[in-house]
mmCIF file of N, CA and C and ligand atoms in Angstrom:
data_model
loop_
_atom_site.group_PDB
_atom_site.id
_atom_site.type_symbol
_atom_site.label_atom_id
_atom_site.label_comp_id
_atom_site.label_asym_id
_atom_site.label_seq_id
_atom_site.Cartn_x
_atom_site.Cartn_y
_atom_site.Cartn_z
ATOM 1 N N UNK A 2 26.638 -28.668 -8.630
ATOM 2 C CA UNK A 2 26.862 -28.119 -9.964
ATOM 3 C C UNK A 2 26.693 -29.197 -11.028
ATOM 4 N N UNK A 3 27.306 -30.348 -10.836
ATOM 5 C CA UNK A 3 27.136 -31.460 -11.766
ATOM 6 C C UNK A 3 27.972 -31.312 -13.029
ATOM 7 N N UNK A 4 27.763 -32.253 -13.913
ATOM 8 C CA UNK A 4 28.563 -32.328 -15.132
ATOM 9 C C UNK A 4 27.729 -31.827 -16.314
ATOM 10 N N UNK A 5 28.275 -30.872 -17.064
ATOM 11 C CA UNK A 5 27.549 -30.284 -18.195
ATOM 12 C C UNK A 5 27.111 -31.352 -19.199
ATOM 13 N N UNK A 6 28.020 -32.259 -19.554
ATOM 14 C CA UNK A 6 27.665 -33.236 -20.586
ATOM 15 C C UNK A 6 26.680 -34.274 -20.047
ATOM 16 N N UNK A 7 26.751 -34.618 -18.760
ATOM 17 C CA UNK A 7 25.711 -35.488 -18.182
ATOM 18 C C UNK A 7 24.359 -34.770 -18.255
ATOM 19 N N UNK A 8 24.354 -33.467 -17.970
ATOM 20 C CA UNK A 8 23.102 -32.701 -18.052
ATOM 21 C C UNK A 8 22.572 -32.656 -19.484
ATOM 22 N N UNK A 9 23.466 -32.559 -20.454
ATOM 23 C CA UNK A 9 23.048 -32.577 -21.864
ATOM 24 C C UNK A 9 22.458 -33.951 -22.213
ATOM 25 N N UNK A 10 23.136 -35.010 -21.797
ATOM 26 C CA UNK A 10 22.634 -36.371 -22.065
ATOM 27 C C UNK A 10 21.241 -36.541 -21.470
ATOM 28 N N UNK A 11 21.050 -36.015 -20.271
ATOM 29 C CA UNK A 11 19.756 -36.166 -19.576
ATOM 30 C C UNK A 11 18.703 -35.176 -20.064
ATOM 31 N N UNK A 12 19.096 -34.264 -20.965
ATOM 32 C CA UNK A 12 18.138 -33.299 -21.502
ATOM 33 C C UNK A 12 17.869 -32.116 -20.585
ATOM 34 N N UNK A 13 18.643 -32.015 -19.489
ATOM 35 C CA UNK A 13 18.469 -30.882 -18.554
ATOM 36 C C UNK A 13 19.062 -29.609 -19.135
ATOM 37 N N UNK A 14 20.081 -29.778 -19.979
ATOM 38 C CA UNK A 14 20.683 -28.662 -20.709
ATOM 39 C C UNK A 14 20.425 -28.915 -22.188
ATOM 40 N N UNK A 15 19.889 -27.922 -22.908
ATOM 41 C CA UNK A 15 19.554 -28.150 -24.311
ATOM 42 C C UNK A 15 20.784 -28.383 -25.192
ATOM 43 N N UNK A 16 20.593 -29.151 -26.251
ATOM 44 C CA UNK A 16 21.663 -29.387 -27.224
ATOM 45 C C UNK A 16 21.017 -29.730 -28.554
ATOM 46 N N UNK A 17 21.807 -29.623 -29.620
ATOM 47 C CA UNK A 17 21.322 -29.997 -30.953
ATOM 48 C C UNK A 17 21.777 -31.423 -31.232
ATOM 49 N N UNK A 18 20.880 -32.361 -30.981
ATOM 50 C CA UNK A 18 21.226 -33.784 -31.099
ATOM 51 C C UNK A 18 21.409 -34.206 -32.549
ATOM 52 N N UNK A 19 22.425 -35.038 -32.766
ATOM 53 C CA UNK A 19 22.664 -35.618 -34.089
ATOM 54 C C UNK A 19 22.350 -37.103 -34.083
ATOM 55 N N UNK A 20 22.697 -37.766 -32.975
ATOM 56 C CA UNK A 20 22.537 -39.227 -32.902
ATOM 57 C C UNK A 20 22.493 -39.637 -31.428
ATOM 58 N N UNK A 21 21.731 -40.692 -31.174
ATOM 59 C CA UNK A 21 21.690 -41.247 -29.815
ATOM 60 C C UNK A 21 21.372 -42.729 -29.898
ATOM 61 N N UNK A 22 22.048 -43.523 -29.087
ATOM 62 C CA UNK A 22 21.598 -44.901 -28.873
ATOM 63 C C UNK A 22 21.651 -45.150 -27.365
ATOM 64 N N UNK A 23 21.583 -46.412 -26.945
ATOM 65 C CA UNK A 23 21.518 -46.657 -25.499
ATOM 66 C C UNK A 23 22.851 -46.386 -24.806
ATOM 67 N N UNK A 24 23.937 -46.183 -25.600
ATOM 68 C CA UNK A 24 25.259 -46.011 -24.979
ATOM 69 C C UNK A 24 25.885 -44.632 -25.169
ATOM 70 N N UNK A 25 25.599 -44.010 -26.306
ATOM 71 C CA UNK A 25 26.254 -42.732 -26.593
ATOM 72 C C UNK A 25 25.246 -41.683 -27.022
ATOM 73 N N UNK A 26 25.686 -40.416 -26.932
ATOM 74 C CA UNK A 26 24.878 -39.267 -27.331
ATOM 75 C C UNK A 26 25.798 -38.343 -28.123
ATOM 76 N N UNK A 27 25.313 -37.845 -29.264
ATOM 77 C CA UNK A 27 26.144 -36.974 -30.121
ATOM 78 C C UNK A 27 25.375 -35.699 -30.427
ATOM 79 N N UNK A 28 26.075 -34.566 -30.372
ATOM 80 C CA UNK A 28 25.418 -33.263 -30.533
ATOM 81 C C UNK A 28 26.410 -32.251 -31.092
ATOM 82 N N UNK A 29 25.859 -31.167 -31.668
ATOM 83 C CA UNK A 29 26.685 -30.126 -32.265
ATOM 84 C C UNK A 29 27.461 -29.370 -31.182
ATOM 85 N N UNK A 30 28.756 -29.140 -31.447
ATOM 86 C CA UNK A 30 29.559 -28.294 -30.560
ATOM 87 C C UNK A 30 29.011 -26.861 -30.614
ATOM 88 N N UNK A 31 28.951 -26.213 -29.476
ATOM 89 C CA UNK A 31 28.385 -24.862 -29.388
ATOM 90 C C UNK A 31 29.287 -23.830 -30.077
ATOM 91 N N UNK A 32 30.559 -24.160 -30.252
ATOM 92 C CA UNK A 32 31.531 -23.233 -30.842
ATOM 93 C C UNK A 32 32.307 -23.970 -31.946
ATOM 94 N N UNK A 33 31.623 -24.227 -33.088
ATOM 95 C CA UNK A 33 32.204 -25.123 -34.098
ATOM 96 C C UNK A 33 33.512 -24.617 -34.694
ATOM 97 N N UNK A 34 34.455 -25.537 -34.848
ATOM 98 C CA UNK A 34 35.776 -25.226 -35.406
ATOM 99 C C UNK A 34 35.894 -25.693 -36.852
ATOM 100 N N UNK A 35 34.817 -26.201 -37.418
ATOM 101 C CA UNK A 35 34.787 -26.680 -38.803
ATOM 102 C C UNK A 35 33.314 -26.680 -39.214
ATOM 103 N N UNK A 36 33.018 -26.766 -40.540
ATOM 104 C CA UNK A 36 31.618 -26.778 -40.973
ATOM 105 C C UNK A 36 30.790 -27.852 -40.253
ATOM 106 N N UNK A 37 31.402 -28.991 -40.016
ATOM 107 C CA UNK A 37 30.766 -30.027 -39.185
ATOM 108 C C UNK A 37 31.638 -30.216 -37.944
ATOM 109 N N UNK A 38 31.062 -30.031 -36.771
ATOM 110 C CA UNK A 38 31.811 -30.233 -35.516
ATOM 111 C C UNK A 38 30.836 -30.812 -34.491
ATOM 112 N N UNK A 39 30.966 -32.103 -34.316
ATOM 113 C CA UNK A 39 30.045 -32.849 -33.442
ATOM 114 C C UNK A 39 30.838 -33.434 -32.277
ATOM 115 N N UNK A 40 30.211 -33.468 -31.112
ATOM 116 C CA UNK A 40 30.808 -34.117 -29.945
ATOM 117 C C UNK A 40 30.072 -35.433 -29.695
ATOM 118 N N UNK A 41 30.844 -36.486 -29.466
ATOM 119 C CA UNK A 41 30.253 -37.785 -29.129
ATOM 120 C C UNK A 41 30.646 -38.109 -27.694
ATOM 121 N N UNK A 42 29.654 -38.349 -26.845
ATOM 122 C CA UNK A 42 29.927 -38.643 -25.433
ATOM 123 C C UNK A 42 29.295 -39.978 -25.050
ATOM 124 N N UNK A 43 29.954 -40.666 -24.126
ATOM 125 C CA UNK A 43 29.375 -41.913 -23.611
ATOM 126 C C UNK A 43 28.389 -41.586 -22.501
ATOM 127 N N UNK A 44 27.347 -42.395 -22.388
ATOM 128 C CA UNK A 44 26.345 -42.136 -21.353
ATOM 129 C C UNK A 44 26.863 -42.502 -19.963
ATOM 130 N N UNK A 45 27.939 -43.295 -19.898
ATOM 131 C CA UNK A 45 28.609 -43.550 -18.616
ATOM 132 C C UNK A 45 29.609 -42.430 -18.393
ATOM 133 N N UNK A 46 29.439 -41.682 -17.309
ATOM 134 C CA UNK A 46 30.369 -40.578 -17.046
ATOM 135 C C UNK A 46 31.770 -41.125 -16.789
ATOM 136 N N UNK A 47 32.701 -40.699 -17.619
ATOM 137 C CA UNK A 47 34.114 -41.036 -17.458
ATOM 138 C C UNK A 47 34.892 -39.746 -17.672
ATOM 139 N N UNK A 48 35.757 -39.430 -16.725
ATOM 140 C CA UNK A 48 36.432 -38.132 -16.736
ATOM 141 C C UNK A 48 37.376 -37.971 -17.925
ATOM 142 N N UNK A 49 38.234 -38.954 -18.113
ATOM 143 C CA UNK A 49 39.258 -38.839 -19.153
ATOM 144 C C UNK A 49 39.782 -40.228 -19.504
ATOM 145 N N UNK A 50 40.765 -40.276 -20.374
ATOM 146 C CA UNK A 50 41.289 -41.574 -20.812
ATOM 147 C C UNK A 50 41.867 -42.345 -19.626
ATOM 148 N N UNK A 51 42.510 -41.635 -18.696
ATOM 149 C CA UNK A 51 43.115 -42.297 -17.528
ATOM 150 C C UNK A 51 42.062 -43.023 -16.683
ATOM 151 N N UNK A 52 40.835 -42.563 -16.751
ATOM 152 C CA UNK A 52 39.793 -43.169 -15.910
ATOM 153 C C UNK A 52 39.181 -44.420 -16.556
ATOM 154 N N UNK A 53 39.607 -44.729 -17.787
ATOM 155 C CA UNK A 53 39.110 -45.947 -18.423
ATOM 156 C C UNK A 53 40.010 -47.120 -18.032
ATOM 157 N N UNK A 54 39.568 -48.327 -18.304
ATOM 158 C CA UNK A 54 40.355 -49.509 -17.972
ATOM 159 C C UNK A 54 39.960 -50.624 -18.926
ATOM 160 N N UNK A 55 40.782 -51.672 -18.947
ATOM 161 C CA UNK A 55 40.572 -52.745 -19.921
ATOM 162 C C UNK A 55 39.168 -53.337 -19.797
ATOM 163 N N UNK A 56 38.661 -53.445 -18.568
ATOM 164 C CA UNK A 56 37.328 -54.056 -18.421
ATOM 165 C C UNK A 56 36.205 -53.094 -18.836
ATOM 166 N N UNK A 57 36.584 -51.842 -19.144
ATOM 167 C CA UNK A 57 35.582 -50.898 -19.652
ATOM 168 C C UNK A 57 35.959 -50.418 -21.058
ATOM 169 N N UNK A 58 36.713 -51.279 -21.758
ATOM 170 C CA UNK A 58 37.192 -50.905 -23.099
ATOM 171 C C UNK A 58 36.038 -50.702 -24.073
ATOM 172 N N UNK A 59 34.870 -51.242 -23.731
ATOM 173 C CA UNK A 59 33.701 -51.060 -24.607
ATOM 174 C C UNK A 59 33.366 -49.576 -24.764
ATOM 175 N N UNK A 60 33.785 -48.753 -23.803
ATOM 176 C CA UNK A 60 33.517 -47.313 -23.905
ATOM 177 C C UNK A 60 34.079 -46.773 -25.222
ATOM 178 N N UNK A 61 35.285 -47.221 -25.584
ATOM 179 C CA UNK A 61 35.901 -46.717 -26.816
ATOM 180 C C UNK A 61 35.187 -47.248 -28.052
ATOM 181 N N UNK A 62 34.863 -48.535 -28.047
ATOM 182 C CA UNK A 62 34.169 -49.051 -29.239
ATOM 183 C C UNK A 62 32.787 -48.420 -29.361
ATOM 184 N N UNK A 63 32.115 -48.197 -28.240
ATOM 185 C CA UNK A 63 30.802 -47.520 -28.283
ATOM 186 C C UNK A 63 30.956 -46.114 -28.873
ATOM 187 N N UNK A 64 31.974 -45.386 -28.397
ATOM 188 C CA UNK A 64 32.191 -44.023 -28.893
ATOM 189 C C UNK A 64 32.473 -44.027 -30.394
ATOM 190 N N UNK A 65 33.295 -44.975 -30.848
ATOM 191 C CA UNK A 65 33.662 -44.965 -32.267
ATOM 192 C C UNK A 65 32.546 -45.496 -33.158
ATOM 193 N N UNK A 66 31.683 -46.330 -32.632
ATOM 194 C CA UNK A 66 30.469 -46.672 -33.389
ATOM 195 C C UNK A 66 29.624 -45.401 -33.551
ATOM 196 N N UNK A 67 29.577 -44.587 -32.483
ATOM 197 C CA UNK A 67 28.863 -43.309 -32.545
ATOM 198 C C UNK A 67 29.495 -42.369 -33.562
ATOM 199 N N UNK A 68 30.826 -42.335 -33.591
ATOM 200 C CA UNK A 68 31.536 -41.488 -34.564
ATOM 201 C C UNK A 68 31.133 -41.890 -35.980
ATOM 202 N N UNK A 69 31.094 -43.184 -36.247
ATOM 203 C CA UNK A 69 30.732 -43.658 -37.595
ATOM 204 C C UNK A 69 29.310 -43.239 -37.961
ATOM 205 N N UNK A 70 28.398 -43.364 -37.014
ATOM 206 C CA UNK A 70 27.006 -42.959 -37.265
ATOM 207 C C UNK A 70 26.937 -41.465 -37.574
ATOM 208 N N UNK A 71 27.648 -40.676 -36.766
ATOM 209 C CA UNK A 71 27.665 -39.215 -36.948
ATOM 210 C C UNK A 71 28.220 -38.868 -38.324
ATOM 211 N N UNK A 72 29.299 -39.513 -38.727
ATOM 212 C CA UNK A 72 29.922 -39.227 -40.027
ATOM 213 C C UNK A 72 28.942 -39.537 -41.156
ATOM 214 N N UNK A 73 28.238 -40.635 -40.994
ATOM 215 C CA UNK A 73 27.244 -41.029 -42.007
ATOM 216 C C UNK A 73 26.114 -39.995 -42.055
ATOM 217 N N UNK A 74 25.581 -39.669 -40.891
ATOM 218 C CA UNK A 74 24.413 -38.782 -40.813
ATOM 219 C C UNK A 74 24.718 -37.359 -41.271
ATOM 220 N N UNK A 75 25.959 -36.915 -41.092
ATOM 221 C CA UNK A 75 26.302 -35.537 -41.476
ATOM 222 C C UNK A 75 26.933 -35.477 -42.867
ATOM 223 N N UNK A 76 27.072 -36.633 -43.521
ATOM 224 C CA UNK A 76 27.540 -36.653 -44.907
ATOM 225 C C UNK A 76 29.035 -36.477 -45.083
ATOM 226 N N UNK A 77 29.829 -36.745 -44.036
ATOM 227 C CA UNK A 77 31.282 -36.534 -44.148
ATOM 228 C C UNK A 77 32.059 -37.851 -44.217
ATOM 229 N N UNK A 78 31.339 -38.969 -44.151
ATOM 230 C CA UNK A 78 32.026 -40.271 -44.066
ATOM 231 C C UNK A 78 32.880 -40.543 -45.292
ATOM 232 N N UNK A 79 32.335 -40.250 -46.469
ATOM 233 C CA UNK A 79 33.022 -40.629 -47.693
ATOM 234 C C UNK A 79 34.298 -39.808 -47.888
ATOM 235 N N UNK A 80 34.185 -38.512 -47.695
ATOM 236 C CA UNK A 80 35.322 -37.615 -47.933
ATOM 237 C C UNK A 80 36.402 -37.759 -46.860
ATOM 238 N N UNK A 81 35.975 -38.002 -45.643
ATOM 239 C CA UNK A 81 36.925 -38.120 -44.540
ATOM 240 C C UNK A 81 36.750 -36.992 -43.544
ATOM 241 N N UNK A 82 37.303 -37.189 -42.380
ATOM 242 C CA UNK A 82 37.088 -36.242 -41.282
ATOM 243 C C UNK A 82 38.171 -36.456 -40.235
ATOM 244 N N UNK A 83 38.229 -35.562 -39.280
ATOM 245 C CA UNK A 83 39.241 -35.653 -38.215
ATOM 246 C C UNK A 83 38.546 -35.964 -36.891
ATOM 247 N N UNK A 84 39.194 -36.805 -36.081
ATOM 248 C CA UNK A 84 38.680 -37.183 -34.765
ATOM 249 C C UNK A 84 39.709 -36.745 -33.731
ATOM 250 N N UNK A 85 39.250 -36.029 -32.709
ATOM 251 C CA UNK A 85 40.173 -35.508 -31.691
ATOM 252 C C UNK A 85 39.622 -35.816 -30.295
ATOM 253 N N UNK A 86 40.505 -36.250 -29.397
ATOM 254 C CA UNK A 86 40.183 -36.276 -27.965
ATOM 255 C C UNK A 86 41.196 -35.367 -27.276
ATOM 256 N N UNK A 87 40.730 -34.291 -26.685
ATOM 257 C CA UNK A 87 41.592 -33.454 -25.857
ATOM 258 C C UNK A 87 41.594 -34.080 -24.470
ATOM 259 N N UNK A 88 42.768 -34.527 -24.023
ATOM 260 C CA UNK A 88 42.828 -35.285 -22.770
ATOM 261 C C UNK A 88 43.697 -34.577 -21.736
ATOM 262 N N UNK A 89 43.080 -34.168 -20.631
ATOM 263 C CA UNK A 89 43.828 -33.515 -19.553
ATOM 264 C C UNK A 89 44.116 -32.057 -19.862
ATOM 265 N N UNK A 90 44.588 -31.330 -18.842
ATOM 266 C CA UNK A 90 44.798 -29.889 -18.983
ATOM 267 C C UNK A 90 45.728 -29.527 -20.140
ATOM 268 N N UNK A 91 46.863 -30.201 -20.274
ATOM 269 C CA UNK A 91 47.786 -29.856 -21.361
ATOM 270 C C UNK A 91 47.220 -30.244 -22.716
ATOM 271 N N UNK A 92 46.306 -31.206 -22.729
ATOM 272 C CA UNK A 92 45.657 -31.618 -23.980
ATOM 273 C C UNK A 92 44.532 -30.687 -24.391
ATOM 274 N N UNK A 93 44.233 -29.717 -23.528
ATOM 275 C CA UNK A 93 43.195 -28.736 -23.865
ATOM 276 C C UNK A 93 41.803 -29.150 -23.441
ATOM 277 N N UNK A 94 41.703 -30.188 -22.611
ATOM 278 C CA UNK A 94 40.370 -30.611 -22.150
ATOM 279 C C UNK A 94 39.802 -29.566 -21.189
ATOM 280 N N UNK A 95 38.560 -29.136 -21.465
ATOM 281 C CA UNK A 95 37.921 -28.181 -20.553
ATOM 282 C C UNK A 95 36.637 -28.735 -19.942
ATOM 283 N N UNK A 96 36.083 -29.767 -20.563
ATOM 284 C CA UNK A 96 34.893 -30.420 -19.996
ATOM 285 C C UNK A 96 35.320 -31.810 -19.533
ATOM 286 N N UNK A 97 35.122 -32.062 -18.261
ATOM 287 C CA UNK A 97 35.678 -33.273 -17.639
ATOM 288 C C UNK A 97 34.712 -34.449 -17.716
ATOM 289 N N UNK A 98 34.207 -34.639 -18.916
ATOM 290 C CA UNK A 98 33.439 -35.839 -19.276
ATOM 291 C C UNK A 98 33.981 -36.203 -20.661
ATOM 292 N N UNK A 99 34.765 -37.264 -20.700
ATOM 293 C CA UNK A 99 35.499 -37.616 -21.914
ATOM 294 C C UNK A 99 34.592 -37.563 -23.147
ATOM 295 N N UNK A 100 35.115 -36.991 -24.222
ATOM 296 C CA UNK A 100 34.310 -36.848 -25.441
ATOM 297 C C UNK A 100 35.204 -36.864 -26.669
ATOM 298 N N UNK A 101 34.613 -37.235 -27.778
ATOM 299 C CA UNK A 101 35.318 -37.285 -29.058
ATOM 300 C C UNK A 101 34.788 -36.157 -29.933
ATOM 301 N N UNK A 102 35.701 -35.340 -30.457
ATOM 302 C CA UNK A 102 35.328 -34.311 -31.430
ATOM 303 C C UNK A 102 35.361 -34.939 -32.830
ATOM 304 N N UNK A 103 34.319 -34.731 -33.605
ATOM 305 C CA UNK A 103 34.294 -35.170 -35.003
ATOM 306 C C UNK A 103 34.226 -33.903 -35.854
ATOM 307 N N UNK A 104 35.268 -33.679 -36.647
ATOM 308 C CA UNK A 104 35.392 -32.431 -37.413
ATOM 309 C C UNK A 104 35.506 -32.750 -38.898
ATOM 310 N N UNK A 105 34.709 -32.051 -39.716
ATOM 311 C CA UNK A 105 34.772 -32.304 -41.147
ATOM 312 C C UNK A 105 33.960 -31.290 -41.912
ATOM 313 N N UNK A 106 33.661 -31.660 -43.169
ATOM 314 C CA UNK A 106 32.879 -30.772 -44.017
ATOM 315 C C UNK A 106 33.747 -29.890 -44.888
ATOM 316 N N UNK A 107 35.060 -30.193 -44.920
ATOM 317 C CA UNK A 107 35.987 -29.469 -45.787
ATOM 318 C C UNK A 107 36.725 -30.500 -46.642
ATOM 319 N N UNK A 108 37.308 -30.031 -47.755
ATOM 320 C CA UNK A 108 38.066 -30.956 -48.606
ATOM 321 C C UNK A 108 39.364 -31.382 -47.928
ATOM 322 N N UNK A 109 39.899 -30.501 -47.084
ATOM 323 C CA UNK A 109 41.165 -30.804 -46.412
ATOM 324 C C UNK A 109 41.122 -30.154 -45.033
ATOM 325 N N UNK A 110 41.332 -30.925 -44.016
ATOM 326 C CA UNK A 110 41.249 -30.392 -42.652
ATOM 327 C C UNK A 110 42.515 -29.650 -42.236
ATOM 328 N N UNK A 111 43.513 -29.609 -43.120
ATOM 329 C CA UNK A 111 44.708 -28.816 -42.838
ATOM 330 C C UNK A 111 45.690 -29.530 -41.937
ATOM 331 N N UNK A 112 46.746 -28.814 -41.510
ATOM 332 C CA UNK A 112 47.781 -29.435 -40.669
ATOM 333 C C UNK A 112 47.180 -29.967 -39.370
ATOM 334 N N UNK A 113 47.753 -31.022 -38.869
ATOM 335 C CA UNK A 113 47.191 -31.668 -37.667
ATOM 336 C C UNK A 113 47.254 -30.713 -36.468
ATOM 337 N N UNK A 114 48.357 -29.943 -36.383
ATOM 338 C CA UNK A 114 48.549 -29.049 -35.248
ATOM 339 C C UNK A 114 48.937 -27.661 -35.738
ATOM 340 N N UNK A 115 48.484 -26.630 -35.007
ATOM 341 C CA UNK A 115 49.012 -25.288 -35.256
ATOM 342 C C UNK A 115 50.464 -25.286 -34.774
ATOM 343 N N UNK A 116 51.333 -24.662 -35.526
ATOM 344 C CA UNK A 116 52.762 -24.635 -35.112
ATOM 345 C C UNK A 116 52.941 -23.696 -33.920
HETATM 346 P P1 5GP B 23 37.356 -29.940 -24.792
HETATM 347 O O1 5GP B 23 38.295 -28.780 -24.900
HETATM 348 O O2 5GP B 23 37.024 -30.293 -23.368
HETATM 349 O O3 5GP B 23 37.826 -31.126 -25.606
HETATM 350 O O4 5GP B 23 36.072 -29.486 -25.554
HETATM 351 C C1 5GP B 23 34.898 -29.072 -24.969
HETATM 352 C C2 5GP B 23 34.005 -28.635 -26.094
HETATM 353 O O5 5GP B 23 32.706 -28.463 -25.573
HETATM 354 C C3 5GP B 23 34.402 -27.302 -26.739
HETATM 355 O O6 5GP B 23 34.643 -27.488 -28.134
HETATM 356 C C4 5GP B 23 33.201 -26.384 -26.471
HETATM 357 O O7 5GP B 23 32.908 -25.528 -27.549
HETATM 358 C C5 5GP B 23 32.084 -27.376 -26.218
HETATM 359 N N1 5GP B 23 31.060 -26.892 -25.305
HETATM 360 C C6 5GP B 23 31.259 -26.247 -24.118
HETATM 361 N N2 5GP B 23 30.077 -25.957 -23.530
HETATM 362 C C7 5GP B 23 29.114 -26.444 -24.375
HETATM 363 C C8 5GP B 23 27.692 -26.445 -24.313
HETATM 364 O O8 5GP B 23 27.058 -25.969 -23.362
HETATM 365 N N3 5GP B 23 27.029 -27.020 -25.344
HETATM 366 C C9 5GP B 23 27.692 -27.573 -26.427
HETATM 367 N N4 5GP B 23 26.942 -28.079 -27.390
HETATM 368 N N5 5GP B 23 29.028 -27.586 -26.508
HETATM 369 C C10 5GP B 23 29.731 -27.024 -25.495
HETATM 370 ZN ZN1 ZN B 24 29.372 -36.355 -17.068
#
């Protein structure tokens, strides 16, 4: 079956690409929760935050460099935006390839959590 996001990175599953470099790939979420909703994934398959380690801390800096590029390219950098990682079942993670949600395109992203 394989990993959906690995398949997207490899181009086996289509996606709307926003940004790519040798380390990360960013694309539009299929079910956007805001006017701008982009997913940033690392090209190294990592399941979740627990699967990272200090010697692979570059994964986070690579992802956040990607977030900055995405914010710039989609025009949300200046106004501001929200970054979310859903981690593990209780965190709402449904795709087991760690990813960063970049949400923006509104004047105010509203309360951090639904009550
Ligand atoms: P999670 O809940 O794991 O943090 O988020 C997974 C995200 O992946 C969801 O926002 C969902 O809409 C998105 N997603 C699921 N399947 C696909 C797909 O095939 N293509 C794209 N572009 N996004 C997907
Ligand atoms: Zn993967």
